[in-house]
Amino acid sequence: MKLLGKVFPYLAIIAVVILLAITNYKPGTLLTGWDNLHPEFNLLLNIKRSFFAVWQEYQSFGLLGGMGHASDIVRQIFLLMLSSFMPASFLRFFWTILTLIIGAIGTLHLSKTLIANSFLKEKGGNNLILPTFAALFYILNLATLQSYYAPFETFTAHFAFLPWMILASLHFLNRQSIKNALILSLVFFLTTPQSYVPTLFVVFAGAMTILLAVAGVKLIREGRIKKLFIMSAKYYAILFISNAFWLLPFLYFTTTNASVNVNAKINQMATEQIVLQNKEFGNLLDTILLKGFWFSAVEPNLSRVPTYMLGQWMIHIYTPWVQVLGVALFILALIGLIVSIAKKEILLVAFSVLFILVFAVICNNAFPFSLAGYALSHVPLLSQAFRFPFTKLSLLLGLLYSLFAAFGLGAILLFLPQRKLLQKVIPLLFVAILFIYMLPAFRGNFFYEKEQLKLPQEYTQVFSYFDKKDPSQRIATLPASTFWSWNYYSWGYGGSGFLWYGIKQPIVDRAFDVWGETSENGYNELSYALYSKDKQALLRVLNKFQITYLLLDKNVYSNSSPKALFYDETETLLSGIPQVKKDATFGDIAIYKVDLAAKPHNYVVTKGLLPSTNEYIFNNDDKAYKDLGFYKNSTTPSNYYPFANFFTNKLKDDNFEISEKDLSITFTQKLPELKSYTLTLPEVTKDKTIPIEIVSTYDNVTDTNIVSARIISPVVSLNGKVVTANTVNLYPLFVAPKNATYSLAINSVRATNLNLNSIKNFYTYIQLGEDNYFTLSDQNSDNVYVQTITKEYLQNLDSLKKRTVELKNIKKNSTLSVSFPKVVDLFYGYAYNGKDFSKAQDCNGFRSGLAKDVIVNNSLTLIAENDSQCIAANAPTLTHEAGYLVKINSQNNSGRPFHFWTLNENEGTTPLDLYLDSKKKTSYLMLSPMEKYGVGYSFHLDNISIGNNHASNTINSMEVVQIPCNYLRDITITQPYTASTGGANFSVTHPNESLYLLKNVASSREASTIILSQSYDSGWKAYELTLNTKSKVGTFFKSLFPFVFGREIKSHVLINNWENGWEYSGEKDIVIVYLPQYLQYGGFLSFMVLMAILLILQLRKSNSYFAIRTEILKQKVSARLHK
């Protein structure tokens, strides 16, 4: 019976978890979806990636890893061992279920340790009821459910390992023996898979710091400060060294590239929304029940109908008596908390302080707990790490609930009469409450229904197809209809993607935009070329980014805009490009292969010396690559494009200035220092239209009005001085009596009514590539007069032709300005006030709060609370072939600012989609030219409120004005440069993600540019040296430490605005290496050294122990013999 009593807790835990597994498992399915890791698709490939994890080569164009990528290697090796007897499709489900058992058993032992050192030690000394209850509570609570409903490995690992890490820490801090240090080091290393999302490591480290700080007060009071310091130093040293192999690279990313993640388009759009969703559930009741924003999550179900993800759980949890059970469980934990504080036992007090602090941070929408969240938001690093407190802290709070609920149960049992039956019934009652409270989990709702799916065979066929291809040939996924990285598939999958776990080639996908600017901008260029239906532009993008394959997956669907998927149009466009051929088809997946102009080998290609141009970050069409082909970026370029970065799908930043005066708009760019350059102003006919002014002049002699058209070309100024002015004279159109009233139409489009007695000049546009017909109709008779401005006339105007201006000694920050008319004629341009927008609509069917609109002085104010309102303005005549400046005058009164988006009515795409700046009343946005024959845009403003966050925004006015974007982008400032066509010859080997060996380098007479097709990063270094091919050991060490044996090639340059290059004229071997990778090597090495030292010390201690025992035994034997 004693044995059964000891084993029973483990049997109970395993039984409950197996019951969960049986009631939730769907045979023949794969556990997948949302954020997921699938190394089981190719375990050896993913283990190698984790060992060389600092540079994430497989992510788009290569990037510095921003997560704890290396940390998953322990789990991957474990899965590799399991894969020898377990099918790959079952591995993820098995691992997920196993983490429940590991975490619960860890909680069992942690609670036993705490009980053994508390007021309950007598109660818990002879039975395991309380620890077993704590373990079951840890499994059966809403925090655990929300982490497992759509499981992400880092959170399930956090659940499994958190109690073990705390337990090992407590044992070490209690006694800093070598054995405990060894155990602690191993525990920390083996639990690193939880750190794939490094914030969870911060959660643990922060929790232990709080425990240590509170417990350390006792040592300080006892005057043992030195002991506290030494103990803490040892502990944090072991913690750091055990995690250094992933932690050092992550710290490097944080100090050098963290802004990339913050400024990514996806995060700009989503971060504040998730913050508000966290805050919505940060009220007291939801925190008590451990409910988070998952309870408001909506997405398409298996029938593609938007619905609540936790629909079944909402029906259950929102039942009043079920909420009473949840509150009862919290009261039980609260009793444990109060009693623990009252007993003043230092360890329990420390855990109590931790409980209160974590509860307060999550309960960030209820005073006074919200003060903790407010304080946290003002600590720079922590404010970013804990923007979503429930996501990061809920499992820790769930563990603390479990521990204090066990203490509370123990306190009740101590208080009640010590009757055997009562002492058993009460624990069983609370266990029953746990099961009833979490009943849907045992009815098949522990996992989201869309998480258990059958992976279509076509994807395994795609894996096999690419397994036979060159691993260095890049793949881009299509469709590219949105910047969001979240896709929904016809077979049920919804999430951030999975292909890269089974494909060894790099995959360009929007999932990686948040970690690399090159990924985001590369997709901007690809998407723009595709949706503009521009074959040449698309081919240029593929060559620029060296994309060898396009993978078009027609399983992807979109409820909001099916047209935007562009399937038929994409296939038609690709079929019209000779260099792109369909290479394979697997079900609804088509694979196209691109015959690249430059053919990299192992990501390396060579060119001669390249022309140079200025740097920029975001754009959708690379004018420099179009003009020059391969180029390098420089601060003193041979080709300078003042308005290169026009269209970024972001709010206009400080790339250039926009100003308005009277009826004109001016774009101004600050210039670098220019000593001897040529300013080239392109022909105005680059754009399809040109503005004109309709002018009426009175003729005294004939007493008539002469109606004329003044053709207006852009006015270019340098430092305020006009470089080229409009010199076109008036083009006479009609002579009409002074007091007549006429209707004027231009190209069959009614322009205006003309009362020639009081005519006001106005602006409009005419076509440059065709004849323009002006029709004047007498409103008092049937007389119609027609005049024509021919395309030949326009094309021969000197003011519209290309021209050059020599620039000498232009100082830095001199200004180049381009001015053009602001045309608002309700055909080529539109102006709206607040009243012109459509009536506000409720655009969130899942929220029903306050929503109202108020119009004052032509301004429209939208007010919402826990609801969303939408208004729109239509511009049906705007051609997609032109580019536009959108000016919005609005005011953010409270809450989140307006969500503004533009709908391309032909294609269903949203070329502009962003939140306005809450601090600015005037916003300028650039809408780029799109497809040639498309017409019609609509402009939308959404006022969004989540929870009790009051949102109020006012729209005063909006203008949409055509701009000469092709003319602006084609303005160049150049100087003569010397380029060479030669290039070096060499062979390339690529042993791992961070290393390239270039051997047998034979350079041409002129210098060459060696180009590495990976996103530019200062961590990439190139060294010239001689690799001794006769000695493999020597070659290995030289390639491993090129910075020791070689000489650095200093001429590291940015190529094509995204990749690495080195200008080189020697003939030695070259090693290209990513130096930050050595941080991971150093981390592994430091852990091995730590383990070696601890093992040696432990063995010495053991040998010493055995030597002493042997000597004592010898003395005893000798004494007996002498007797």
mmCIF file of N, CA and C in Angstrom, residues 528-529 531-532 619-621 645-650 879-886 902 910-913 925-932 961-966:
data_model
loop_
_atom_site.group_PDB
_atom_site.id
_atom_site.type_symbol
_atom_site.label_atom_id
_atom_site.label_comp_id
_atom_site.label_asym_id
_atom_site.label_seq_id
_atom_site.Cartn_x
_atom_site.Cartn_y
_atom_site.Cartn_z
ATOM 1 N N TYR A 528 4.169 44.456 -56.189
ATOM 2 C CA TYR A 528 3.870 45.583 -57.069
ATOM 3 C C TYR A 528 3.996 45.190 -58.544
ATOM 4 N N ALA A 529 5.057 44.487 -58.876
ATOM 5 C CA ALA A 529 5.247 44.054 -60.256
ATOM 6 C C ALA A 529 4.117 43.133 -60.699
ATOM 7 N N TYR A 531 0.931 42.823 -59.412
ATOM 8 C CA TYR A 531 -0.389 43.438 -59.511
ATOM 9 C C TYR A 531 -0.432 44.599 -60.504
ATOM 10 N N SER A 532 0.724 45.055 -60.941
ATOM 11 C CA SER A 532 0.773 46.016 -62.041
ATOM 12 C C SER A 532 0.719 45.303 -63.391
ATOM 13 N N ASN A 619 10.692 50.620 -50.979
ATOM 14 C CA ASN A 619 10.181 51.098 -52.253
ATOM 15 C C ASN A 619 9.481 49.933 -52.915
ATOM 16 N N ASN A 620 8.750 50.194 -53.989
ATOM 17 C CA ASN A 620 8.120 49.075 -54.681
ATOM 18 C C ASN A 620 8.624 48.894 -56.109
ATOM 19 N N ASP A 621 9.514 49.772 -56.537
ATOM 20 C CA ASP A 621 10.055 49.654 -57.896
ATOM 21 C C ASP A 621 11.456 50.257 -57.895
ATOM 22 N N ASN A 645 12.514 56.537 -53.130
ATOM 23 C CA ASN A 645 11.644 55.784 -52.213
ATOM 24 C C ASN A 645 10.316 56.499 -52.031
ATOM 25 N N PHE A 646 9.523 56.462 -53.077
ATOM 26 C CA PHE A 646 8.210 57.079 -53.061
ATOM 27 C C PHE A 646 7.178 56.230 -52.330
ATOM 28 N N PHE A 647 7.008 55.019 -52.808
ATOM 29 C CA PHE A 647 5.839 54.227 -52.452
ATOM 30 C C PHE A 647 6.231 53.114 -51.485
ATOM 31 N N THR A 648 5.939 53.321 -50.206
ATOM 32 C CA THR A 648 6.365 52.385 -49.165
ATOM 33 C C THR A 648 5.193 51.707 -48.461
ATOM 34 N N ASN A 649 3.950 52.091 -48.790
ATOM 35 C CA ASN A 649 2.758 51.606 -48.081
ATOM 36 C C ASN A 649 2.849 51.924 -46.591
ATOM 37 N N LYS A 650 3.544 52.990 -46.288
ATOM 38 C CA LYS A 650 3.644 53.481 -44.920
ATOM 39 C C LYS A 650 3.331 54.970 -44.933
ATOM 40 N N THR A 879 -7.871 56.667 -62.661
ATOM 41 C CA THR A 879 -7.196 55.595 -63.389
ATOM 42 C C THR A 879 -6.077 55.008 -62.548
ATOM 43 N N HIS A 880 -5.918 53.684 -62.621
ATOM 44 C CA HIS A 880 -4.873 53.012 -61.845
ATOM 45 C C HIS A 880 -3.497 53.198 -62.470
ATOM 46 N N GLU A 881 -3.456 53.706 -63.681
ATOM 47 C CA GLU A 881 -2.172 53.882 -64.351
ATOM 48 C C GLU A 881 -1.407 55.068 -63.795
ATOM 49 N N ALA A 882 -2.092 55.942 -63.089
ATOM 50 C CA ALA A 882 -1.453 57.136 -62.523
ATOM 51 C C ALA A 882 -1.176 56.925 -61.035
ATOM 52 N N GLY A 883 -0.276 57.751 -60.507
ATOM 53 C CA GLY A 883 0.008 57.748 -59.082
ATOM 54 C C GLY A 883 -0.645 58.942 -58.427
ATOM 55 N N TYR A 884 -0.893 58.850 -57.107
ATOM 56 C CA TYR A 884 -1.649 59.895 -56.422
ATOM 57 C C TYR A 884 -1.029 60.226 -55.058
ATOM 58 N N LEU A 885 -1.242 61.469 -54.682
ATOM 59 C CA LEU A 885 -0.951 61.917 -53.329
ATOM 60 C C LEU A 885 -2.277 62.014 -52.589
ATOM 61 N N VAL A 886 -2.349 61.325 -51.459
ATOM 62 C CA VAL A 886 -3.557 61.364 -50.632
ATOM 63 C C VAL A 886 -3.245 62.200 -49.394
ATOM 64 N N THR A 902 -7.129 51.763 -48.754
ATOM 65 C CA THR A 902 -7.601 52.060 -50.107
ATOM 66 C C THR A 902 -7.901 50.750 -50.816
ATOM 67 N N THR A 910 -5.536 46.031 -51.566
ATOM 68 C CA THR A 910 -5.482 47.246 -50.746
ATOM 69 C C THR A 910 -4.071 47.833 -50.840
ATOM 70 N N PRO A 911 -3.801 48.648 -51.852
ATOM 71 C CA PRO A 911 -2.446 49.197 -52.004
ATOM 72 C C PRO A 911 -2.003 50.086 -50.860
ATOM 73 N N LEU A 912 -2.942 50.655 -50.137
ATOM 74 C CA LEU A 912 -2.624 51.404 -48.923
ATOM 75 C C LEU A 912 -3.432 50.816 -47.769
ATOM 76 N N ASP A 913 -2.750 50.506 -46.677
ATOM 77 C CA ASP A 913 -3.424 49.920 -45.522
ATOM 78 C C ASP A 913 -2.576 50.229 -44.293
ATOM 79 N N LEU A 925 0.009 60.460 -47.919
ATOM 80 C CA LEU A 925 0.226 59.084 -48.337
ATOM 81 C C LEU A 925 0.413 59.039 -49.845
ATOM 82 N N MET A 926 1.227 58.081 -50.290
ATOM 83 C CA MET A 926 1.510 57.951 -51.713
ATOM 84 C C MET A 926 0.856 56.676 -52.252
ATOM 85 N N LEU A 927 0.037 56.853 -53.268
ATOM 86 C CA LEU A 927 -0.642 55.730 -53.920
ATOM 87 C C LEU A 927 0.003 55.514 -55.277
ATOM 88 N N SER A 928 0.672 54.379 -55.446
ATOM 89 C CA SER A 928 1.497 54.175 -56.633
ATOM 90 C C SER A 928 0.663 53.762 -57.837
ATOM 91 N N PRO A 929 1.184 53.993 -59.054
ATOM 92 C CA PRO A 929 0.504 53.504 -60.261
ATOM 93 C C PRO A 929 0.406 51.987 -60.228
ATOM 94 N N MET A 930 -0.682 51.471 -60.807
ATOM 95 C CA MET A 930 -0.868 50.023 -60.825
ATOM 96 C C MET A 930 -1.087 49.570 -62.269
ATOM 97 N N GLU A 931 -2.088 48.730 -62.472
ATOM 98 C CA GLU A 931 -2.295 48.142 -63.799
ATOM 99 C C GLU A 931 -2.773 49.198 -64.796
ATOM 100 N N LYS A 932 -2.535 48.930 -66.075
ATOM 101 C CA LYS A 932 -2.694 49.933 -67.119
ATOM 102 C C LYS A 932 -4.144 50.359 -67.327
ATOM 103 N N VAL A 961 -4.902 63.629 -55.162
ATOM 104 C CA VAL A 961 -4.373 64.451 -56.244
ATOM 105 C C VAL A 961 -3.378 63.641 -57.062
ATOM 106 N N GLN A 962 -3.527 63.690 -58.374
ATOM 107 C CA GLN A 962 -2.597 62.985 -59.247
ATOM 108 C C GLN A 962 -1.224 63.664 -59.216
ATOM 109 N N ILE A 963 -0.173 62.859 -59.243
ATOM 110 C CA ILE A 963 1.196 63.387 -59.230
ATOM 111 C C ILE A 963 1.984 62.788 -60.400
ATOM 112 N N PRO A 964 2.970 63.500 -60.895
ATOM 113 C CA PRO A 964 3.794 62.982 -61.996
ATOM 114 C C PRO A 964 4.864 62.026 -61.472
ATOM 115 N N CYS A 965 4.445 60.861 -60.981
ATOM 116 C CA CYS A 965 5.368 60.003 -60.249
ATOM 117 C C CYS A 965 6.463 59.436 -61.144
ATOM 118 N N ASN A 966 6.152 59.098 -62.395
ATOM 119 C CA ASN A 966 7.201 58.573 -63.274
ATOM 120 C C ASN A 966 8.260 59.635 -63.541
#
